[in-house]
CSV table of C-alpha atoms and ligand atoms in Angstrom, one decimal:
chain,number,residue,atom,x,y,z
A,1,UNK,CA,144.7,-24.6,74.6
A,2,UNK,CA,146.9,-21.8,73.5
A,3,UNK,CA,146.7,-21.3,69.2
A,4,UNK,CA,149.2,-18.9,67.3
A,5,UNK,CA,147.9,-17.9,64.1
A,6,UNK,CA,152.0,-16.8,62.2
A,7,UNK,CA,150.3,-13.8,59.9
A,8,UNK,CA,151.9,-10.5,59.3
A,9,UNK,CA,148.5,-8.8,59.6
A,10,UNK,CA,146.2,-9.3,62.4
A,11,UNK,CA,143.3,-7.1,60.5
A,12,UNK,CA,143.2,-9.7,57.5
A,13,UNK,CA,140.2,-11.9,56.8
A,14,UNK,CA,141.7,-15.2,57.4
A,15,UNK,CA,143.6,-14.2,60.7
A,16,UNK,CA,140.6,-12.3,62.2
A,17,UNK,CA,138.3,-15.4,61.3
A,18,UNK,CA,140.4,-17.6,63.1
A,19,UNK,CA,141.4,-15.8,65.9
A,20,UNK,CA,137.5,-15.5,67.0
A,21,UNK,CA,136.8,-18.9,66.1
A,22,UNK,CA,140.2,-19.8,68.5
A,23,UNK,CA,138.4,-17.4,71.5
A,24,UNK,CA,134.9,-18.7,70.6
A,25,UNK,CA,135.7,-22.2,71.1
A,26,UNK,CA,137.3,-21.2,75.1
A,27,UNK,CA,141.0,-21.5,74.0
A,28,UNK,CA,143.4,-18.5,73.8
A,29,UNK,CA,144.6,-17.1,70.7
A,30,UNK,CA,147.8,-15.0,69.9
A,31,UNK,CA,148.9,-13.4,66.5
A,32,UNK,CA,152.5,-13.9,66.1
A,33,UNK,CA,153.9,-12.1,63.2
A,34,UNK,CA,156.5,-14.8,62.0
A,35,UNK,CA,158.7,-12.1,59.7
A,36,UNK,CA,159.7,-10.7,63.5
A,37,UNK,CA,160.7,-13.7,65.2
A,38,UNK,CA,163.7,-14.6,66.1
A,39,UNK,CA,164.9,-18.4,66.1
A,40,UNK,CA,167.3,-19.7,68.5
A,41,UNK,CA,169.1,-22.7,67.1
A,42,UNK,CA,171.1,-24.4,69.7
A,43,UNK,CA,171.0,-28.4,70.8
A,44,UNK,CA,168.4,-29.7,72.7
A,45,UNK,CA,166.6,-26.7,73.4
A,46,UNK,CA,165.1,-24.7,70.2
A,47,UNK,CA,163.4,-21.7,71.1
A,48,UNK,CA,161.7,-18.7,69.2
A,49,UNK,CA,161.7,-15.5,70.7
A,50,UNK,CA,158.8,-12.9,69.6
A,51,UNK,CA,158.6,-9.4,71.1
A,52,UNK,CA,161.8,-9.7,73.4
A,53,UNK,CA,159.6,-12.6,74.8
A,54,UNK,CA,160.5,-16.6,75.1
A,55,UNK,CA,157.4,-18.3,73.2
A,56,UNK,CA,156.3,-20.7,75.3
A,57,UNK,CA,153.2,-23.0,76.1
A,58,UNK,CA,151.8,-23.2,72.5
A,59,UNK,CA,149.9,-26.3,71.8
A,60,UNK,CA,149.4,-25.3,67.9
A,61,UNK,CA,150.3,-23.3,65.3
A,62,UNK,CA,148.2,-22.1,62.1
A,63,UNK,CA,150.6,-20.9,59.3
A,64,UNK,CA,149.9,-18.2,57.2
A,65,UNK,CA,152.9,-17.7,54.8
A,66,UNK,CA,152.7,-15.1,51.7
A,67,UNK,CA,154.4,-16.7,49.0
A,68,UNK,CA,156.7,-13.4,48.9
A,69,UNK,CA,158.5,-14.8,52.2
A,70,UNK,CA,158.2,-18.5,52.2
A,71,UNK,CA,161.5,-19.2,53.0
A,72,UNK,CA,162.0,-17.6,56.1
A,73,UNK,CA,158.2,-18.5,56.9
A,74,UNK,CA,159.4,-22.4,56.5
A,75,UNK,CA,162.0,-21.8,59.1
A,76,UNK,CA,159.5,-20.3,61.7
A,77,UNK,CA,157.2,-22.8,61.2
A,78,UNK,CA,160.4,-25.5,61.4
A,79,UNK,CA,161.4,-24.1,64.5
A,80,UNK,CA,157.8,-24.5,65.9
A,81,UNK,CA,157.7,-28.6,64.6
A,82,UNK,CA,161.3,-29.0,66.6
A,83,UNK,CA,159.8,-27.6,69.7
A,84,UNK,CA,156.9,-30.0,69.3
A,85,UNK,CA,153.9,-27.6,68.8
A,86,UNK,CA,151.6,-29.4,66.3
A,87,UNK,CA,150.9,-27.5,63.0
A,88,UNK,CA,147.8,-27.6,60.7
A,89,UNK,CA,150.8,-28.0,57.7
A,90,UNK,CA,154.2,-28.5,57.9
A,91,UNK,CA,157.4,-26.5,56.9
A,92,UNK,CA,157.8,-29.5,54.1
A,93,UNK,CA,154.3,-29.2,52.6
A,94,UNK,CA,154.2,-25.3,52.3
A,95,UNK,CA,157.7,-25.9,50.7
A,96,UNK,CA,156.7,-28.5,48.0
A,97,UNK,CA,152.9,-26.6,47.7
A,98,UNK,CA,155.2,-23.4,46.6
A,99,UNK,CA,157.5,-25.2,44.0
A,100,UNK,CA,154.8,-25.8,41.1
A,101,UNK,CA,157.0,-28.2,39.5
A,102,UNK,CA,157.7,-30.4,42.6
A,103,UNK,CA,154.1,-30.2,43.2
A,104,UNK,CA,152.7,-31.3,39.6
A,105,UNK,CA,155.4,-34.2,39.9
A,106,UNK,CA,154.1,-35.3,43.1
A,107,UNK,CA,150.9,-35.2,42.2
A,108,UNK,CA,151.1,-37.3,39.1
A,109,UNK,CA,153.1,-39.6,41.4
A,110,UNK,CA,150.1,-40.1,43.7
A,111,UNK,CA,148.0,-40.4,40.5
A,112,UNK,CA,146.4,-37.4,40.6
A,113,UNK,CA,144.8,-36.1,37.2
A,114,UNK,CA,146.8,-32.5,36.4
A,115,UNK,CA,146.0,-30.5,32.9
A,116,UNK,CA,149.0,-31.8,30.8
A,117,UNK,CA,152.3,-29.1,31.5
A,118,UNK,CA,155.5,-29.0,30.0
A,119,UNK,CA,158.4,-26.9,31.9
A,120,UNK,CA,161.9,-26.1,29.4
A,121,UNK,CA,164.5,-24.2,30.5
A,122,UNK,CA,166.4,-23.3,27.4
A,123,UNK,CA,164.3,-20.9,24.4
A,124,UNK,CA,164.8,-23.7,21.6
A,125,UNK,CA,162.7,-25.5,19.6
A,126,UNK,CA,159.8,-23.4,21.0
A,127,UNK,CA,157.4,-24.7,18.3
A,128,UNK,CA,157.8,-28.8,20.1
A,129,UNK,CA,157.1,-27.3,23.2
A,130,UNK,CA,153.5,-26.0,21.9
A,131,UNK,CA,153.6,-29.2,20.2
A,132,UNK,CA,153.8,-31.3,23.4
A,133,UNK,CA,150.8,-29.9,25.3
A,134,UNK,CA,148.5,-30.4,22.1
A,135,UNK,CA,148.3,-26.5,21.2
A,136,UNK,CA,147.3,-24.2,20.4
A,137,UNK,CA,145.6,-22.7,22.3
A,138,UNK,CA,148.0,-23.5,25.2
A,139,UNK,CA,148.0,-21.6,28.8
A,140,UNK,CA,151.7,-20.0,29.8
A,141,UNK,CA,152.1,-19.4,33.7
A,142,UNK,CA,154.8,-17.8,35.0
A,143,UNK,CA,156.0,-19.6,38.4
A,144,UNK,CA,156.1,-16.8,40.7
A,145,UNK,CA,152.3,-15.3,39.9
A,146,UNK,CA,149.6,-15.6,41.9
A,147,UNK,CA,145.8,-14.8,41.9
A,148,UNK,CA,146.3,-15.0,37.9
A,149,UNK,CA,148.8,-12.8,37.3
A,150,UNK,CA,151.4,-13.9,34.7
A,151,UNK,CA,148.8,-16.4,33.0
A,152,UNK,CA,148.3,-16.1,30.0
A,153,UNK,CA,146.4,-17.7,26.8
A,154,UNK,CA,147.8,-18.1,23.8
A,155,UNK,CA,145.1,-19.1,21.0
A,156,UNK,CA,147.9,-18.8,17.9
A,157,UNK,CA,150.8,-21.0,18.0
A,158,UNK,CA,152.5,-16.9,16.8
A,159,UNK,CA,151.3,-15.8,20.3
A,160,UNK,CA,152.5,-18.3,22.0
A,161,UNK,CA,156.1,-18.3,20.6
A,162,UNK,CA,156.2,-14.9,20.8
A,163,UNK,CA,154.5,-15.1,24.9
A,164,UNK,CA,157.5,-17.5,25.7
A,165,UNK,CA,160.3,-16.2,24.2
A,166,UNK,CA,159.5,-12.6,26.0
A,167,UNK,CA,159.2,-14.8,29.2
A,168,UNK,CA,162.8,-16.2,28.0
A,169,UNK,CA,164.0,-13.0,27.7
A,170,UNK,CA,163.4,-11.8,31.3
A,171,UNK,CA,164.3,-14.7,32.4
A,172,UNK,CA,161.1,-15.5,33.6
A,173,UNK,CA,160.7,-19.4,34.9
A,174,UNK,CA,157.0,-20.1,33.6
A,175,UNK,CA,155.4,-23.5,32.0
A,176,UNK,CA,153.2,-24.2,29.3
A,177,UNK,CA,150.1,-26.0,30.0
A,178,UNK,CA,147.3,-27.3,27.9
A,179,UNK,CA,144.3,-25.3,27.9
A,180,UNK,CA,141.0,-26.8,29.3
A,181,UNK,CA,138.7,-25.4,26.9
A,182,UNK,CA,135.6,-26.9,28.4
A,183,UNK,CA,136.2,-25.6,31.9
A,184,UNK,CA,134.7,-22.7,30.8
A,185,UNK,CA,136.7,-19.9,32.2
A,186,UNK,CA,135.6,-21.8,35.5
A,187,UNK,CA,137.5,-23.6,38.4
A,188,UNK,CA,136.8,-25.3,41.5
A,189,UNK,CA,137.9,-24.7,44.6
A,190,UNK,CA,137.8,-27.4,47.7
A,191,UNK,CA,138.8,-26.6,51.0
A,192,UNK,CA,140.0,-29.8,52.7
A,193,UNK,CA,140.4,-30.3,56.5
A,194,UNK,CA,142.3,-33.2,56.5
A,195,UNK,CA,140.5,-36.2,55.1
A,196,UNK,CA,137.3,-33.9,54.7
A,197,UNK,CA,136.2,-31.4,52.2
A,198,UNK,CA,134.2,-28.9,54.2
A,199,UNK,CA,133.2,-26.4,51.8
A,200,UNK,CA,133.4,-25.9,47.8
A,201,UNK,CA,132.9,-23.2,45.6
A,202,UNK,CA,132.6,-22.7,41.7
A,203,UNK,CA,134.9,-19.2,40.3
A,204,UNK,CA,133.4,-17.9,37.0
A,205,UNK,CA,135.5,-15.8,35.4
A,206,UNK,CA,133.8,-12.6,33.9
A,207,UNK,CA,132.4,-12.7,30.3
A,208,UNK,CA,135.8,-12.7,27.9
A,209,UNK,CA,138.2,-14.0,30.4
A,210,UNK,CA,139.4,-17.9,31.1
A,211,UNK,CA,141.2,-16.9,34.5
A,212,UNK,CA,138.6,-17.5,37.2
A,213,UNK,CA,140.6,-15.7,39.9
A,214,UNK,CA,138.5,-13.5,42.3
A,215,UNK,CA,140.9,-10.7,42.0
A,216,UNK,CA,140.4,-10.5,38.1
A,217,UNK,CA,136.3,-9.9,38.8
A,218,UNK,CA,135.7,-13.6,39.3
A,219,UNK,CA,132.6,-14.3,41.1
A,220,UNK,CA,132.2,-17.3,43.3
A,221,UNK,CA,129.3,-19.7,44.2
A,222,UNK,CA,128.3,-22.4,46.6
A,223,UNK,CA,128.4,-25.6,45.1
A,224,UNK,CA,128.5,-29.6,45.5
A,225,UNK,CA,131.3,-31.8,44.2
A,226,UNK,CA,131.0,-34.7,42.8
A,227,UNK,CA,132.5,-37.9,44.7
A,228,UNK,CA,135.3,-37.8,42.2
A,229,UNK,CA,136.0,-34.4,42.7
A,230,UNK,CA,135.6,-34.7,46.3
A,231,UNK,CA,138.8,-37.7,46.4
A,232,UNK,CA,140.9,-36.0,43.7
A,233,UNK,CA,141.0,-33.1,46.2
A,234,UNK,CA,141.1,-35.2,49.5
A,235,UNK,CA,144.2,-37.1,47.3
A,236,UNK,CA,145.9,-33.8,46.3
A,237,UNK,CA,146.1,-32.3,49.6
A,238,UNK,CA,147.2,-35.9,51.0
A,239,UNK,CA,149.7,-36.6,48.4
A,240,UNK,CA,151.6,-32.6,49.4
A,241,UNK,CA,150.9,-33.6,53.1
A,242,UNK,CA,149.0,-30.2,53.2
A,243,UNK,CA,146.3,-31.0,56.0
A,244,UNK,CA,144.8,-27.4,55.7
A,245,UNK,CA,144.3,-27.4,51.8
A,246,UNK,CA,142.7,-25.1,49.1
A,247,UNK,CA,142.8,-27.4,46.3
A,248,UNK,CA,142.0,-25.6,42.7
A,249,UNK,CA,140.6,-28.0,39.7
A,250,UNK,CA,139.4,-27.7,36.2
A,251,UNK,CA,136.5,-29.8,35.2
A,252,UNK,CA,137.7,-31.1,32.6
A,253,UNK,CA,136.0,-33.9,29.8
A,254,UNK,CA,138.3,-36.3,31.4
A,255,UNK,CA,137.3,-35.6,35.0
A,256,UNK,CA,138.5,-33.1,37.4
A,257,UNK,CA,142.1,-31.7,36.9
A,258,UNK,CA,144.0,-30.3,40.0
A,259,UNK,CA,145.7,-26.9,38.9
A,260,UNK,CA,147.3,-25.9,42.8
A,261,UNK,CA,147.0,-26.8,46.3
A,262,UNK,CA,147.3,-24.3,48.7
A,263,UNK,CA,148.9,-24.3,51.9
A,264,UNK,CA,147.7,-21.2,52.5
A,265,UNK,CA,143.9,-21.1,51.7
A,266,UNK,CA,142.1,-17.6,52.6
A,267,UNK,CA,139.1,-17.7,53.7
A,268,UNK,CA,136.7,-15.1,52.8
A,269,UNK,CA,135.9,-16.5,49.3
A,270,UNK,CA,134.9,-19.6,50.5
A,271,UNK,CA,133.3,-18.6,53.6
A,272,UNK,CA,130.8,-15.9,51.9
A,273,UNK,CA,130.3,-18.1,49.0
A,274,UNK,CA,129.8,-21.7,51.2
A,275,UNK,CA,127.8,-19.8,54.2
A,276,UNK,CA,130.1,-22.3,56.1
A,277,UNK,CA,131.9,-21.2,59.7
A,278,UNK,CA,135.4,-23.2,57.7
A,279,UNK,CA,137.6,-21.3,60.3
A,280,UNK,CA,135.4,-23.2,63.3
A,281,UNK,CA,136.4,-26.5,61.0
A,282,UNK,CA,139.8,-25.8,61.2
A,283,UNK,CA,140.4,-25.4,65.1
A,284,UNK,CA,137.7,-28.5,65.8
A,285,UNK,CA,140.5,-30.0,63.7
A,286,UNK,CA,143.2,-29.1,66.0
A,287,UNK,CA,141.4,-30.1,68.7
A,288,UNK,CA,140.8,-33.6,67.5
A,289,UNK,CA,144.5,-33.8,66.2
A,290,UNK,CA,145.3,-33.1,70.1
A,291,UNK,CA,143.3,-35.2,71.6
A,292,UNK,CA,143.5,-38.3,69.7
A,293,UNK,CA,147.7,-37.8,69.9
A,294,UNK,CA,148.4,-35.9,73.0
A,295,UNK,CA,152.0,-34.1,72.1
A,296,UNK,CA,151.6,-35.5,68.7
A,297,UNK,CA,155.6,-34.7,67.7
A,298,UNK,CA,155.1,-33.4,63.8
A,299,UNK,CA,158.1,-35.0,62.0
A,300,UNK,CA,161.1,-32.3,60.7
B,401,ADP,P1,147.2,-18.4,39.9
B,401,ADP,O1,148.0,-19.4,40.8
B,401,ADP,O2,148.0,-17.2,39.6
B,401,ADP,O3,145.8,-18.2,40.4
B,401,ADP,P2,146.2,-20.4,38.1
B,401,ADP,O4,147.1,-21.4,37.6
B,401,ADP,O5,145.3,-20.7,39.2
B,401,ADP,O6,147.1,-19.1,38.5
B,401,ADP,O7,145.4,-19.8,36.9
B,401,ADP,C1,144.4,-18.7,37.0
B,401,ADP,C2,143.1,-19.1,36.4
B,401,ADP,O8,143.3,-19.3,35.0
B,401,ADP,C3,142.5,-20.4,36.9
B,401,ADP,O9,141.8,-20.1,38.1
B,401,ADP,C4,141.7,-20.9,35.8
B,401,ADP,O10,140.4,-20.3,35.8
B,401,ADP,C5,142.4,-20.4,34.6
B,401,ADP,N1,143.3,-21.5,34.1
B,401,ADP,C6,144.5,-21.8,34.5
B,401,ADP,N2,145.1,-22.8,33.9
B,401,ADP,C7,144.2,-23.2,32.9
B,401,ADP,C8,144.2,-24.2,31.9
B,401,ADP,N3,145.2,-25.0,31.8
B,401,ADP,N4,143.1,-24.3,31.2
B,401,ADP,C9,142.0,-23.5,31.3
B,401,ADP,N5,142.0,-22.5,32.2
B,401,ADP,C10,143.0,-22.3,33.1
């Protein structure tokens, strides 16, 4: 078979990892850098051209989208569903996966536990708002940060009005979400292969700090899930259609709380922490996909 990881960077983690596991398992592997493709658009015959080259042949693609470009990302990946080429997610899921809103609405659609959230778009009655997720303390997010960036906690009900009305006044999009005190400055993340998880691991956020995120000193460990935790994650990633998932939770006294899926999971976190090959688990994934639906036509 012939895989295309779409990454911008060949010398990333991720898209080394699964370019060897793509070589390792006998198929051939390409790196195709999805911000320099160009898309032909024309009936019947949809074609991307990379490198002054006609793409041609692929049997599957692995999409690696920064959130900075997810947009144009969508389209490559898109143009890749029209001509047939199975994905491990599609344009849609990376779309909805992106949009927290959209995500916490179709989560809660599909019944899936999230920590209670409140989004406003207009600065009054601030106080209801704190009100409405049970505060203080109450978590603010800003929509467009990642890796815990633009989170913050508010412990007074002062710090929180005056948190939200400076996000108000860049005109900041953010949400207000009740704080999970008893998570412990902990989360979960699962990695989930389609109906599988394949490998979890616990974040611990250093002492002091309630974001868990490895880029703010969190450290990571192996761990097992618990069956419940194990089908809110298999039911998170099913209910955004993203097959490839890194699905973050709160443990919560009520059970585990999903926070995010990702569509675009890395994978040195979880493959240090777990010990587990999870790039080998993706492409055994593809190749099952394949060969239980030769051509399998992903839906646009
Ligand atoms: P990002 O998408 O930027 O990583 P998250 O929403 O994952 O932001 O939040 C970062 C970290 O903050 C989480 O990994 C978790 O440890 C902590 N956190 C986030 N929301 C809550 C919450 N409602 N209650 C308790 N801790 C939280």
């Amino acid at each position: 078979m012939k895989i295309a990881v779409l990454s911008t960077n060949p010398d990333l983690y991720s898209t080394r990892r699964l370019v060897e596991a793509i070589t390792h398992k006998g198929h051939q592997a390409l790196v195709i850098d999805h911000l320099k493709c160009f898309l032909i658009v024309e009936g019947g015959k949809p074609s991307v051209i990379y490198k002054n080259e006609l793409v041609t042949d692929i049997d599957a693609i692995i999409p690696r989208i920064g959130s900075s470009v997810t947009a144009f990302g969508c389209s490559v990946v898109r143009q890749f569903e029209l001509m047939k080429v199975f994905s491990t997610v599609k344009s849609q899921a990376i779309t909805r996966s992106r949009d927290k809103l959209r995500s916490m609405q179709i989560l809660t659609k599909a019944g899936v536990d999230i920590p209670k959230t409140v989004f406003a778009k207009t600065p009054s009655q601030v106080k209801e708002l704190i009100k409405l997720v049970g505060g203080p303390p109450v978590v603010i997010k800003l929509l467009e940060g990642t890796q815990g960036v633009g989170v913050v906690l508010a412990e007074s009900a002062q710090a929180a009005k005056s948190t939200i009305e400076a996000f108000y006044g860049l005109k900041a999009n953010f949400l207000i979400q009740e704080f999970i005190a008893e998570s412990g400055g902990a989360d979960i993340r699962a990695f989930v292969i389609g109906n599988r998880v394949v490998a979890a691991m616990k974040r611990q956020g250093m002492e002091g700090e309630f974001r868990s995120n490895l880029h703010q000193g969190g450290e990571g460990q192996r761990i097992e899930l618990s069956p419940q935790e194990e089908e809110t994650a298999i039911a998170a990633a099913k209910a955004l259609g993203v097959r490839v998932a890194g699905v973050d939770m709160l443990q919560s006294n009520r059970g585990p709380l999903v926070m995010e899926v990702n569509s675009s999971p890395g994978l040195r976190g979880i493959e240090n922490t777990s010990g587990i090959d999870v790039a080998a688990e993706i492409i055994s994934y593809i190749e099952d996909k394949i060969k239980a639906d030769e051509g399998d036509t992903v839906g646009v």
